[in-house]
Coordinates of C-alpha atoms in Angstrom, one line a residue:
Chain G
M92 CA -135.5 113.3 52.5
P93 CA -136.6 115.7 55.1
R94 CA -134.6 119.0 53.9
Y95 CA -133.1 121.5 57.4
A96 CA -132.3 125.7 57.5
F97 CA -130.5 126.5 60.0
R98 CA -128.8 129.1 61.1
L99 CA -125.2 130.2 62.0
E100 CA -123.0 132.0 62.8
Y101 CA -119.2 131.5 62.8
H102 CA -115.5 133.6 63.6
G103 CA -113.8 133.1 59.8
A104 CA -110.2 133.3 61.6
P105 CA -109.3 129.6 61.6
F106 CA -111.0 128.8 57.8
H107 CA -110.5 129.6 54.2
G108 CA -113.3 131.0 54.1
W109 CA -116.4 128.9 54.1
Q110 CA -116.8 127.2 50.9
R111 CA -114.9 123.3 51.2
Q112 CA -112.0 123.2 48.8
P113 CA -109.3 119.5 49.6
G114 CA -106.6 120.0 52.3
L115 CA -107.7 123.6 53.3
P116 CA -109.9 124.3 56.6
S117 CA -113.5 125.7 55.9
V118 CA -116.7 126.1 57.6
Q119 CA -118.2 123.3 55.0
A120 CA -116.3 121.3 55.6
R121 CA -116.9 121.2 59.9
L122 CA -120.6 121.7 59.3
E123 CA -120.3 118.8 56.7
A124 CA -118.0 117.3 59.4
A125 CA -120.9 116.9 62.2
L126 CA -123.6 116.8 59.6
A127 CA -122.1 113.2 59.5
R128 CA -121.6 112.4 62.9
L129 CA -125.1 112.6 62.5
D130 CA -126.2 111.2 59.4
P131 CA -123.2 109.2 57.3
Q132 CA -125.3 109.7 54.3
A133 CA -126.2 112.9 54.6
P134 CA -125.3 115.2 51.6
D135 CA -123.7 118.5 50.8
A136 CA -124.4 122.0 53.4
T137 CA -125.5 124.9 50.9
A138 CA -124.8 128.1 52.5
A139 CA -126.8 131.7 50.8
G140 CA -122.9 133.6 50.9
R141 CA -120.1 131.4 50.4
T142 CA -117.9 133.9 52.6
D143 CA -114.5 133.9 52.2
T144 CA -112.1 133.7 54.1
G145 CA -111.7 135.6 57.3
V146 CA -115.2 136.5 57.2
H147 CA -117.4 135.8 60.0
A148 CA -121.3 135.3 60.2
T149 CA -123.8 135.4 62.5
G150 CA -126.9 135.2 60.7
Q151 CA -125.9 132.3 57.7
V152 CA -128.3 129.9 56.2
V153 CA -127.8 126.9 55.2
H154 CA -129.4 123.8 53.4
T155 CA -129.2 119.8 54.1
D156 CA -131.3 117.1 53.4
L157 CA -131.0 114.6 56.5
M158 CA -132.2 110.6 55.9
R159 CA -134.9 111.2 59.0
A160 CA -136.4 113.2 61.1
W161 CA -135.0 115.5 64.0
D162 CA -136.5 117.6 66.2
P163 CA -134.9 120.7 65.2
T164 CA -133.9 122.2 69.5
R165 CA -132.1 118.3 69.4
L166 CA -130.2 118.9 66.0
I167 CA -128.8 122.2 67.3
A168 CA -127.5 120.2 70.6
A169 CA -126.4 116.6 68.6
L170 CA -124.4 119.7 66.3
N171 CA -123.1 121.8 68.4
H172 CA -121.8 119.1 70.6
H173 CA -120.0 117.6 67.4
L174 CA -119.1 121.4 66.4
L175 CA -117.2 121.9 69.1
P176 CA -113.6 123.6 69.6
D177 CA -114.6 125.2 67.0
P178 CA -115.9 128.8 66.7
I179 CA -118.9 127.4 64.9
A180 CA -122.6 127.5 66.1
V181 CA -125.9 126.8 65.1
I182 CA -128.2 128.9 66.4
D183 CA -131.6 128.2 64.5
C184 CA -132.4 124.9 62.7
A185 CA -136.6 124.5 61.3
P186 CA -137.7 121.7 59.0
V187 CA -138.8 123.3 55.5
V188 CA -140.3 122.6 52.0
E189 CA -138.3 120.4 49.3
D190 CA -137.4 123.6 46.8
F191 CA -136.1 126.2 49.7
H192 CA -132.4 126.2 48.3
A193 CA -130.8 128.3 50.9
R194 CA -128.9 130.9 48.0
F195 CA -130.4 129.9 45.3
S196 CA -134.2 131.1 47.8
A197 CA -132.0 134.4 48.9
I198 CA -133.9 137.8 47.9
E199 CA -132.4 140.1 50.8
R200 CA -128.2 139.0 51.9
L201 CA -126.8 141.4 55.2
Y202 CA -123.9 142.7 55.8
L203 CA -121.8 144.3 58.5
F204 CA -118.5 146.0 58.6
R205 CA -116.9 147.1 61.4
V206 CA -114.5 149.8 61.6
L207 CA -112.0 150.9 65.0
Y208 CA -111.5 153.8 65.2
R209 CA -109.2 154.1 68.0
R210 CA -105.5 155.5 68.9
V211 CA -104.3 152.5 71.3
P212 CA -105.1 148.6 69.5
P213 CA -108.3 147.1 70.8
V214 CA -107.7 144.0 73.6
F215 CA -110.6 142.5 72.6
E216 CA -111.5 142.9 69.3
A217 CA -108.7 142.2 67.7
G218 CA -110.0 140.3 64.9
L219 CA -112.9 142.0 65.0
V220 CA -112.6 145.2 63.3
W221 CA -111.1 146.7 60.9
R222 CA -109.1 149.4 63.3
R223 CA -107.9 152.5 62.1
R224 CA -105.5 155.3 64.1
H225 CA -106.8 158.0 62.3
P226 CA -110.4 159.8 63.1
L227 CA -113.0 159.4 59.9
D228 CA -115.8 161.4 59.2
L229 CA -119.1 160.0 59.3
G230 CA -121.4 163.2 57.4
A231 CA -118.2 162.7 54.1
M232 CA -118.7 158.9 54.3
Q233 CA -122.8 158.6 54.3
A234 CA -122.5 162.0 51.4
A235 CA -120.6 159.6 49.6
A236 CA -122.2 156.5 49.8
Q237 CA -125.5 158.0 48.6
A238 CA -124.1 157.5 45.0
L239 CA -123.4 153.9 45.5
V240 CA -127.3 153.2 46.1
G241 CA -129.8 151.8 43.1
H242 CA -129.0 150.1 40.6
H243 CA -125.9 150.0 39.0
D244 CA -123.1 148.7 36.6
F245 CA -120.5 147.9 40.3
T246 CA -117.9 147.1 37.9
T247 CA -114.9 149.5 39.8
F248 CA -116.4 147.2 43.2
R249 CA -116.1 143.8 42.5
A250 CA -112.8 141.1 42.7
S251 CA -111.8 140.6 39.4
L252 CA -112.0 136.7 40.0
C253 CA -115.4 137.9 40.2
Q254 CA -117.7 135.6 39.2
A255 CA -121.2 136.3 38.4
A256 CA -122.7 136.6 35.1
S257 CA -123.1 140.1 35.0
P258 CA -121.3 143.2 37.5
L259 CA -125.2 144.6 37.9
K260 CA -127.1 145.0 40.8
T261 CA -129.0 147.0 43.5
L262 CA -127.7 147.6 46.9
D263 CA -130.5 149.2 48.3
E264 CA -128.7 150.3 51.7
V265 CA -126.0 151.3 53.4
A266 CA -126.0 153.0 55.9
I267 CA -123.0 154.3 58.1
T268 CA -123.8 155.5 62.5
A269 CA -121.2 156.0 64.5
H270 CA -120.5 154.7 67.9
P271 CA -118.2 157.0 70.5
D272 CA -116.7 155.6 73.2
D273 CA -113.9 157.0 75.6
Q274 CA -111.4 155.2 73.8
G275 CA -112.4 156.7 70.1
T276 CA -115.0 155.3 67.4
E277 CA -116.5 152.4 65.8
F278 CA -118.5 153.1 62.1
R279 CA -120.3 150.6 61.1
F280 CA -121.7 150.5 57.6
V281 CA -124.8 148.1 56.9
L282 CA -124.8 146.8 53.2
R283 CA -128.1 145.6 51.7
A284 CA -129.0 143.9 48.6
R285 CA -130.9 140.8 47.2
S286 CA -127.3 140.0 45.9
F287 CA -123.8 140.6 46.3
L288 CA -120.6 140.9 44.0
H289 CA -117.1 139.4 44.9
N290 CA -115.9 141.7 47.3
Q291 CA -118.0 144.2 46.7
V292 CA -119.0 145.3 49.9
R293 CA -114.8 145.0 51.4
S294 CA -114.1 147.3 48.0
I295 CA -117.3 149.8 49.2
V296 CA -115.3 150.0 52.8
G297 CA -111.8 150.2 51.4
T298 CA -112.8 153.6 48.7
L299 CA -115.5 155.0 51.5
E300 CA -112.5 154.8 54.2
R301 CA -110.8 156.6 51.8
V302 CA -113.0 159.8 52.4
G303 CA -113.8 159.4 55.8
A304 CA -110.1 160.4 56.4
G305 CA -109.8 163.0 53.3
A306 CA -107.6 161.5 51.6
W307 CA -110.4 161.6 48.7
P308 CA -113.0 163.7 48.5
P309 CA -117.3 162.3 48.6
G310 CA -117.6 163.0 45.0
R311 CA -115.0 161.3 43.5
V312 CA -116.7 157.7 44.6
A313 CA -119.6 158.3 42.5
E314 CA -117.0 159.0 39.7
A315 CA -115.6 156.0 40.4
L316 CA -118.6 153.9 39.9
A317 CA -119.3 155.7 36.5
A318 CA -115.8 154.9 35.6
R319 CA -116.8 150.8 35.3
D320 CA -113.5 150.4 36.1
R321 CA -112.1 147.7 38.6
A322 CA -108.5 150.6 39.0
A323 CA -110.6 152.9 40.3
C324 CA -111.1 151.1 42.9
G325 CA -110.2 152.4 46.3
P326 CA -108.4 150.0 49.1
V327 CA -110.3 146.4 49.0
A328 CA -110.6 146.5 52.8
P329 CA -109.1 143.9 55.4
P330 CA -112.3 140.6 55.9
H331 CA -111.4 140.4 59.7
G332 CA -114.3 143.2 59.7
L333 CA -117.1 142.0 58.0
Y334 CA -119.8 140.4 59.1
L335 CA -122.4 138.3 57.3
T336 CA -125.6 139.2 59.3
G337 CA -128.6 138.0 58.1
V338 CA -130.5 137.2 54.5
R339 CA -133.7 137.0 53.9
Y340 CA -136.3 134.3 53.0
P341 CA -140.1 135.1 50.9
V342 CA -140.9 133.7 54.1
D343 CA -139.0 133.4 57.4
P344 CA -138.0 129.0 57.6
F345 CA -137.6 129.6 61.0
G346 CA -141.1 131.5 61.4
G347 CA -139.1 134.8 63.5
Chain J
M75 CA -87.3 159.5 88.4
P76 CA -90.1 161.4 87.7
R77 CA -93.8 158.5 88.1
Y78 CA -96.4 157.8 85.5
A79 CA -99.5 156.3 85.5
F80 CA -101.1 153.9 83.3
R81 CA -104.4 152.1 82.6
L82 CA -104.2 149.1 80.9
E83 CA -106.2 146.7 79.1
Y84 CA -106.0 143.4 78.9
H85 CA -107.8 139.2 78.3
G86 CA -106.9 137.3 80.8
A87 CA -106.9 134.3 79.4
P88 CA -103.3 133.7 78.1
F89 CA -101.3 135.3 81.5
H90 CA -101.4 133.9 85.4
G91 CA -103.0 136.8 87.0
W92 CA -101.1 140.4 87.0
Q93 CA -98.9 139.4 89.5
R94 CA -94.7 138.0 88.5
Q95 CA -94.4 134.6 89.2
P96 CA -91.2 132.6 88.0
G97 CA -91.6 130.6 84.8
L98 CA -94.9 131.9 84.6
P99 CA -96.1 134.7 82.0
S100 CA -98.5 137.1 83.5
V101 CA -98.9 140.5 82.9
Q102 CA -96.7 142.3 85.4
A103 CA -93.1 140.5 83.7
R104 CA -95.3 141.9 80.0
L105 CA -94.7 145.0 81.0
E106 CA -92.4 145.1 82.7
A107 CA -89.7 144.5 80.5
A108 CA -91.9 146.7 77.9
L109 CA -90.4 149.0 80.2
A110 CA -87.4 147.3 80.5
R111 CA -87.0 148.3 76.9
L112 CA -87.4 152.1 77.2
D113 CA -85.2 152.6 80.2
P114 CA -83.4 149.7 81.1
Q115 CA -83.0 150.7 84.7
A116 CA -87.3 150.7 85.7
P117 CA -88.0 149.2 88.7
D118 CA -91.0 147.5 89.4
A119 CA -95.0 148.4 87.9
T120 CA -97.1 148.4 90.4
A121 CA -100.9 147.7 90.4
A122 CA -103.6 148.5 92.0
G123 CA -105.3 145.4 91.8
R124 CA -103.5 142.1 92.1
T125 CA -105.7 140.3 89.2
D126 CA -105.9 136.4 89.4
T127 CA -104.8 134.5 86.0
G128 CA -107.7 134.5 83.3
V129 CA -109.1 137.6 85.2
H130 CA -109.3 140.3 82.0
A131 CA -109.0 144.3 82.4
T132 CA -110.2 147.6 81.1
G133 CA -108.7 149.3 83.9
Q134 CA -107.1 148.2 85.4
V135 CA -103.7 151.6 87.0
V136 CA -100.2 150.8 87.1
H137 CA -97.3 153.3 88.9
T138 CA -93.8 152.8 87.5
D139 CA -90.7 155.3 88.6
L140 CA -88.8 156.1 85.4
M141 CA -86.2 157.2 84.4
R142 CA -86.4 159.8 82.5
A143 CA -89.6 162.8 81.5
W144 CA -91.5 161.2 78.5
D145 CA -94.5 162.6 76.8
P146 CA -97.3 160.5 78.0
T147 CA -98.2 160.1 73.7
R148 CA -95.1 158.0 72.9
L149 CA -94.9 156.6 76.4
I150 CA -97.9 155.5 75.4
A151 CA -97.3 154.5 71.8
A152 CA -93.6 152.6 72.7
L153 CA -95.2 150.5 75.0
N154 CA -98.1 149.1 73.2
H155 CA -94.9 149.0 70.2
H156 CA -93.7 146.8 72.2
L157 CA -96.3 144.8 74.0
L158 CA -97.6 143.4 70.6
P159 CA -98.4 141.3 69.8
D160 CA -99.7 140.7 73.4
P161 CA -103.2 141.2 74.6
I162 CA -102.6 143.6 76.3
A163 CA -102.3 147.9 76.0
V164 CA -102.1 150.6 77.3
I165 CA -105.2 153.4 76.9
D166 CA -104.3 156.0 79.2
C167 CA -100.5 157.7 80.7
A168 CA -100.3 160.4 83.4
P169 CA -97.4 162.0 85.4
V170 CA -98.6 161.8 88.9
V171 CA -97.3 163.0 92.1
E172 CA -93.9 160.8 93.6
D173 CA -96.3 159.8 96.5
F174 CA -99.0 158.3 93.9
H175 CA -98.9 154.9 95.0
A176 CA -101.4 152.6 92.6
R177 CA -103.0 150.5 95.2
F178 CA -102.6 151.8 97.8
S179 CA -103.7 155.4 96.7
A180 CA -107.1 154.2 95.9
I181 CA -110.0 154.6 97.1
E182 CA -112.6 152.8 95.0
R183 CA -112.0 150.0 92.3
L184 CA -115.0 148.5 90.1
Y185 CA -115.7 144.9 88.8
L186 CA -118.0 143.9 86.1
F187 CA -118.8 139.9 86.0
R188 CA -120.7 138.8 82.7
V189 CA -122.4 135.8 82.4
L190 CA -124.2 134.8 80.3
Y191 CA -127.6 132.5 79.8
R192 CA -127.4 131.2 76.2
R193 CA -128.5 128.2 74.4
V194 CA -125.9 127.4 72.6
P195 CA -121.9 127.9 72.6
P196 CA -121.4 131.7 72.5
V197 CA -118.8 132.2 68.9
F198 CA -117.8 135.9 69.6
E199 CA -117.3 135.9 73.6
A200 CA -115.9 132.4 74.0
G201 CA -113.7 133.6 77.0
L202 CA -115.5 136.7 77.8
V203 CA -118.8 135.4 80.2
W204 CA -119.4 133.3 82.1
R205 CA -122.2 130.8 79.6
R206 CA -124.9 129.5 81.3
R207 CA -127.9 127.4 79.6
H208 CA -130.5 127.5 82.8
P209 CA -132.5 130.9 82.7
L210 CA -131.4 132.9 85.5
D211 CA -134.2 134.8 87.9
L212 CA -133.4 138.7 88.0
G213 CA -135.0 140.2 91.1
A214 CA -134.7 136.8 93.1
M215 CA -130.6 138.7 92.4
Q216 CA -131.0 141.8 93.1
A217 CA -133.5 141.7 96.4
A218 CA -130.2 138.7 97.4
A219 CA -127.6 140.5 96.6
Q220 CA -129.3 143.8 98.8
A221 CA -128.3 141.3 102.2
L222 CA -124.5 141.6 101.0
V223 CA -123.9 145.6 100.7
G224 CA -122.7 147.9 103.2
H225 CA -119.8 146.5 106.2
H226 CA -119.8 142.8 107.5
D227 CA -117.6 140.7 107.9
F228 CA -117.7 138.7 104.7
T229 CA -114.9 135.1 105.4
T230 CA -118.4 132.8 103.4
F231 CA -116.6 135.1 100.6
R232 CA -113.3 134.9 100.6
A233 CA -110.4 132.1 99.3
S234 CA -109.3 130.8 101.9
L235 CA -106.2 131.0 101.2
C236 CA -106.5 134.7 101.0
Q237 CA -103.8 137.2 102.8
A238 CA -106.2 140.5 104.1
A239 CA -105.4 140.6 107.5
S240 CA -108.9 141.2 107.9
P241 CA -112.5 139.8 106.3
L242 CA -114.1 143.5 107.2
K243 CA -114.8 145.2 104.1
T244 CA -117.6 147.6 103.3
L245 CA -119.3 146.9 99.8
D246 CA -120.5 149.4 98.1
E247 CA -122.8 148.5 95.2
V248 CA -123.4 144.8 93.6
A249 CA -125.6 146.6 90.8
I250 CA -127.4 143.8 88.1
T251 CA -128.9 144.0 84.5
A252 CA -130.0 141.5 81.9
H253 CA -129.5 142.5 78.6
P254 CA -131.4 140.4 76.5
D255 CA -130.4 139.8 72.3
D256 CA -132.0 137.1 70.4
Q257 CA -130.0 133.8 72.0
G258 CA -130.5 134.9 75.8
T259 CA -129.2 137.2 77.8
E260 CA -127.1 138.6 79.5
F261 CA -126.4 139.7 82.9
R262 CA -123.8 142.3 84.3
F263 CA -122.1 142.1 88.0
V264 CA -121.1 145.2 88.8
L265 CA -118.8 145.6 92.6
R266 CA -118.3 149.0 93.6
A267 CA -115.6 149.2 97.2
R268 CA -112.9 150.3 98.5
S269 CA -111.0 147.3 98.7
F270 CA -111.8 143.0 98.0
L271 CA -110.5 139.9 99.3
H272 CA -109.2 137.8 97.6
N273 CA -111.8 135.8 95.5
Q274 CA -114.6 137.5 96.7
V275 CA -116.4 139.0 94.2
R276 CA -116.3 135.6 91.5
S277 CA -117.1 133.5 95.0
I278 CA -120.5 136.3 95.0
V279 CA -120.7 136.2 91.6
G280 CA -121.3 132.1 92.2
T281 CA -123.6 132.5 94.7
L282 CA -126.1 135.1 93.1
E283 CA -126.0 132.4 90.0
R284 CA -127.8 129.9 92.3
V285 CA -130.1 132.2 93.3
G286 CA -131.2 133.2 89.6
A287 CA -132.0 129.7 88.5
G288 CA -133.8 128.9 91.4
A289 CA -131.3 126.1 93.0
W290 CA -130.5 128.9 96.3
P291 CA -134.1 130.6 98.1
P292 CA -133.1 134.5 98.2
G293 CA -132.7 134.5 101.7
R294 CA -130.2 131.6 102.6
V295 CA -127.5 134.5 101.1
A296 CA -128.2 136.6 103.9
E297 CA -127.8 132.9 106.7
A298 CA -124.5 132.4 104.7
L299 CA -122.7 136.5 104.9
A300 CA -124.0 136.2 108.1
A301 CA -122.6 132.3 108.7
R302 CA -119.5 133.8 108.5
D303 CA -118.5 130.2 107.2
R304 CA -115.8 129.1 103.3
A305 CA -118.4 126.5 103.5
A306 CA -121.7 128.6 103.4
C307 CA -120.9 130.0 99.5
G308 CA -121.5 128.8 96.6
P309 CA -119.4 127.5 93.6
V310 CA -117.1 130.1 93.2
A311 CA -117.6 131.8 89.5
P312 CA -114.8 131.0 86.9
P313 CA -111.7 134.3 86.0
H314 CA -113.0 134.4 82.5
G315 CA -116.8 136.7 82.9
L316 CA -115.5 139.2 85.4
Y317 CA -113.5 142.0 84.7
L318 CA -111.5 144.4 86.4
T319 CA -112.8 147.7 84.6
G320 CA -111.4 151.0 86.7
V321 CA -109.8 152.6 89.6
R322 CA -110.6 155.7 91.5
Y323 CA -108.2 158.2 93.3
P324 CA -108.7 161.6 95.1
V325 CA -108.0 163.0 92.5
D326 CA -108.2 161.4 88.9
P327 CA -104.4 160.6 87.5
F328 CA -105.4 160.6 83.6
G329 CA -107.3 164.2 84.7
G330 CA -111.5 162.7 83.4

């Protein structure tokens, strides 16, 4: 059975996350339903990142096996036809070697978190950013974030329900940039790692936001990390500001 | 009664345009309902541009009179509170002189039309752009657009229901830019004039799109204009790509 990799984007709002769950809408169930229209024997779709309820994606990667070979362009068009009107789109597709695994072959994941400081509610970005009514100090957040980069025990920054065997992870980058316009400033947090713990990005962003707001001194982030205690974490940022933007593999399955 | 000017943004999808109509949701009716919560005797709100069903705004300007003086910051917050959860936000507010008129004092209006060439349906920009499945020739559209700039009889490019006394208008600018990303290209059409005829922007963009697609030679746009015949117009572009982005006055009411 030929194996295919897909790159997907989706709006997280209507879905209880990536993972199929009985009786609840999920991205996986919708994609598998679309695949089944093309190939009744298509097995499960497997994703690089099992995004939570409400989390968006612009670069999720998924693999599945199909009974027959497809032209990628026709496969993209057919799947997008069957995915409508749901806010899920297949933006790329390629045949891959049979041992390619969207989750286990991945060597890097990239997340974006969007925080918008704005006096008035955003009309066009409602549901796409975490809106704050107070300004944030970019330099303070950048300084505090550096304590998190590297190989650490991230117990403080993972959900109590996290099922990972170990809280040890290597965070390769936390890049924070500010994008002002005449109504306010968008702060973009880009986090890069081989893999993340459950709620790790949202826990980190929610904590750094406290620093940006002036409620926490920057040094408290290093102390929270060293505490290895979930109770030392700041508030967890909401899911609707979070985007899985990319997944990297030893060989790019899409040839880019 | 003190007069106030407001700058508004709104998502056009839920509304039958700016103008109040019996039994139909409109931006005017929603704004007037919010104003009435603050001041039961608030008279009508008057807008610079009576946007059509489905058309968006990021810089609509409106005026109304209120019974008492308000601090602009508190007025913005109170109105936005009463406008929720509708996708309308007051982004600026200022007291103005009593003969300021949002519509009749305006000396320039600015519209943006967004056309997105993309192979796959856009998830995050659905309803915010006019999606085309074919690439567009930027240079051909720019060349054709120049025939429309200046003082002309725009009979070809106005709705047959247009109520303006004269089809003569001066179009000051049609600027078209291309913004590529890895999924396609967004074409932004910016049109600037003292005032526009009904459906003029959408008629012009829909016609220029035919040139960009290669279906019309660029010179046919000048011929269509010279024909002064509605039947010579290309297809009218859909409302959900159109934004009223700004209105200019002899003195900026918001002091910008």
